[in-house]
Structure formats: structure tokens, C-alpha cells
């Protein structure tokens, strides 16, 4: 293949004389919402609150989604959604498997998909507020290779008194092999109790809150829950929060680590208070691959990371706390998720901008994607750092206003894609290989030439290929993108430092 001399000359001129860019592109997505999402049971803009969970519900090798919805901020029941991934297309199968959801709506604020009865199939728990009892559905597995859907087994949960539940997590706290459930609760103007339900091994539960949590169950407003072994002693601990007011014995508006004594009891050991106050959401993840779980917190001010530095002989944990340095996380925020988005072996983090208790947060803000440097430091690569004292957000097509997000491989190509439940609908973003014009898995000078040919109108390309080659992510394919692909082909970043 001979490269046209004029095109090569133009590329080399750009390579030598191109202006520096203040932004380094990291991951690349193409918007495939219209093609890969088919919702039939909900019409209109869908401006409801949304929480999302993922699992391969029918074990066909494709990850499915459940989206629970409610009216924003205040009470208002809405229909939930079951989105089955059928060979890379998310199909609305609510009417088929949950026809009752069409008319019998929920006030849901969280959702879990996990195996609660130990049969190897993921079950569904819908966590509800405004005095509605949680909804519990057992996965019926398959018969003769045909998935049977779910059955409603909500009666196997204890009855809550006037529940206002905002969060739930599952973990085996007593070592019997069955997942137990912790619920974060709230009220208005006083203290209530979070709840701990113990699994009998068959997916039926009893309330053992008082015996296992004591006054550590007290909460003013609980919005987030994690169950994980935080001190590597083999026992599942709990991270809860309490905000908006003080609850004894915590008397702080923060996130708290409750240590399991090894028998599933938590109030016999002093709790740990994480270092960033007003903590509304949190996750636990090993960000630096040192074998200890770290904690990322979302607050009303600046979000941050607690890196575990040591586990002490008494089972307590030491942390180093650092705030994230991004204007995308200096105000109210919402749900967050961790996943190895770029496939480099460490966990990256996404933080949604929407605080579901404040309607105005759907009027501003955008999703933050944070790249892990491998040592646990999270940075926002989409900032203009021309003035390092005043970093400015540089918006890409995935920086949307989301209630919740999930990283899943939607199309089965081995790369994590991004599903967002937005303030006005949904977004399906497919991750694509930056600069790989011919799809052979390598970026070479031939890809750079192909990019320039498309940018100058000599050749044409479909939307998917154009998105792969738009390394500046500005929605246009130009000679600057061809230069970026050429830089990638010789091992440099797509944009000049």
C-alpha cells in the first residue's frame, strides 16, 4: 500500500507543529443508546430517580440490568424495569417476567442482585422507602434450558415498622455460608435504627438487629451501606453512614466502620469514623492492589479516598485520607462504582453528580470518571490544566447527569461499557479502541492515514469507526485526530502534553 505523498506531508507537518493540548484523552466511548436499548413499558422523558444493579440473571453469558425508579426527592411510586441483555441489546422484558410492575409501582431507593438462597442463581431485593415494605424475588433458575424468571417471596422478610430505607448490602456476617442483609434507614427529625437480617441458609430472614448491633444501629439519615472484610480477619464488617443530624453513640455526620467480632456481633469493638465528614455515599475497593480494602466517599463538599495503610494487631485499620482534586466532585454527589475501566489491572471509579434528596442537583453537574494511577490515587483526566490553580472541566460525550451508573460489557467484546440512568432517560456508551481504524487490535501508521483520508473526505466511515478515530472526542473528525492516531502508533499519548 502506497501512502499519498500530500497526505503524508500534511500528517508530518501536523506531527511536528501541532499545538499542545491541556487534556489527555483516556477512554473512548461511542453513544449507542438508540441501537442497543429498547424500552417499551415506559414512555416520555423518564425523569425519575434511578438505581441500577447488574447480574447475569438467566446465565446466558450476557449481563442483565434491573433499574428501580421513584418520583424525585419526595414520595411517589414508579414502575421498575428489567433489561435483559440479548446478544448485546438491552431489551425491556418487564412485561414478560414482572407484569405486576406495570401497575404495582415501588418507592425504591436501592436494589440488590445476589444469590440469597445459595442455589447459584442471583435473586432480587428492591429496597423501598416512604413506608413501603421491601420486595424480595427469588430467581427460579431454568427448566430444560429455559429460564423461569422470578417468584415473589417478600413474605420471607421480616416486616419493617414504617420503613424509610435508602440502602442495603449483603454479606455473610456469621460464617454460615449464607448472605445476610444490612439496611440503612432514616427518619425526619429524630433517630431510628438501621436493620440487620440474618439468613437461615434457605433465603428466609429474621431480624437480629438489637442482639448484633446494639446502639450501633442508631442512625439519623442512612444513605449508603457496605458489607466487606475490611481488616482481613475473615469476618464481614459493615460500613454505614449517618448524616443530616446526630445519632448516639456516633454524634457525627460521617461514615463509620463497624468491626465484626468474628461471631457476627458489632458493638463489642469501638467503631472507626472515616476522615471525610458529611459522607452520603461510599464504596470499598482495593485501589492499590495491596490486599487491603480502601474506601471512597462522596460528600456534600469535596469527595475523597481513604487508603488503608495498615491492619493493626487489635483488628483496627489505619488510613491515609486525600480529597479528589476535581471540580466535578466539589459539590453534591450520588452513587459511585469501581471497575477496571481501562484494563490495566487497577480499579477506576465513577461518581454520579445527582443527590437524590435535592431536586436541584438535576440542574447541574456531570458524571466524573477517575483514573487510577495504580497506587490508589484517583485523578480526573478530563480537565484543562492550563491554569493549574483553576482546573476547568472538559466535557466528553459520557459526562452526563446521572443518578446511577453501571460498568458492564454490553456487547461482549471484552471491554467495559457504561450504562447511565440519567435525569432524563438513559445512556448506553460502548467503549471503543482509540485509533484502531481497521479493527486489527493494533494502532499503526496505516490507521493514522485512514483517519486522515476520512477527515479529508477521500473515504467514508460508519459512526462506530468515526468514534474510534475521534481521539480528541470533540464530535468531529479532523487532521488533528489523524495526528493523534499517529502519536498513538509510536507509543505517545493521543494528545501532546
PDB file of C-alpha atoms in Angstrom, residues 325 327 330 383-393:
ATOM      1  CA  UNK A 325      -8.894  17.283  43.006  1.00  0.00           C
ATOM      2  CA  UNK A 327     -14.450  20.441  40.112  1.00  0.00           C
ATOM      3  CA  UNK A 330     -16.709  19.669  44.852  1.00  0.00           C
ATOM      4  CA  UNK A 383      -9.580  18.740  32.973  1.00  0.00           C
ATOM      5  CA  UNK A 384      -7.984  21.719  31.290  1.00  0.00           C
ATOM      6  CA  UNK A 385      -4.923  22.358  33.436  1.00  0.00           C
ATOM      7  CA  UNK A 386      -3.695  25.402  31.542  1.00  0.00           C
ATOM      8  CA  UNK A 387      -4.090  27.210  34.849  1.00  0.00           C
ATOM      9  CA  UNK A 388      -3.248  24.561  37.479  1.00  0.00           C
ATOM     10  CA  UNK A 389      -4.840  26.750  40.150  1.00  0.00           C
ATOM     11  CA  UNK A 390      -8.148  26.750  38.302  1.00  0.00           C
ATOM     12  CA  UNK A 391      -8.731  23.382  36.560  1.00  0.00           C
ATOM     13  CA  UNK A 392     -11.697  23.531  34.205  1.00  0.00           C
ATOM     14  CA  UNK A 393     -13.860  20.533  33.232  1.00  0.00           C
TER      15      UNK A 393
END
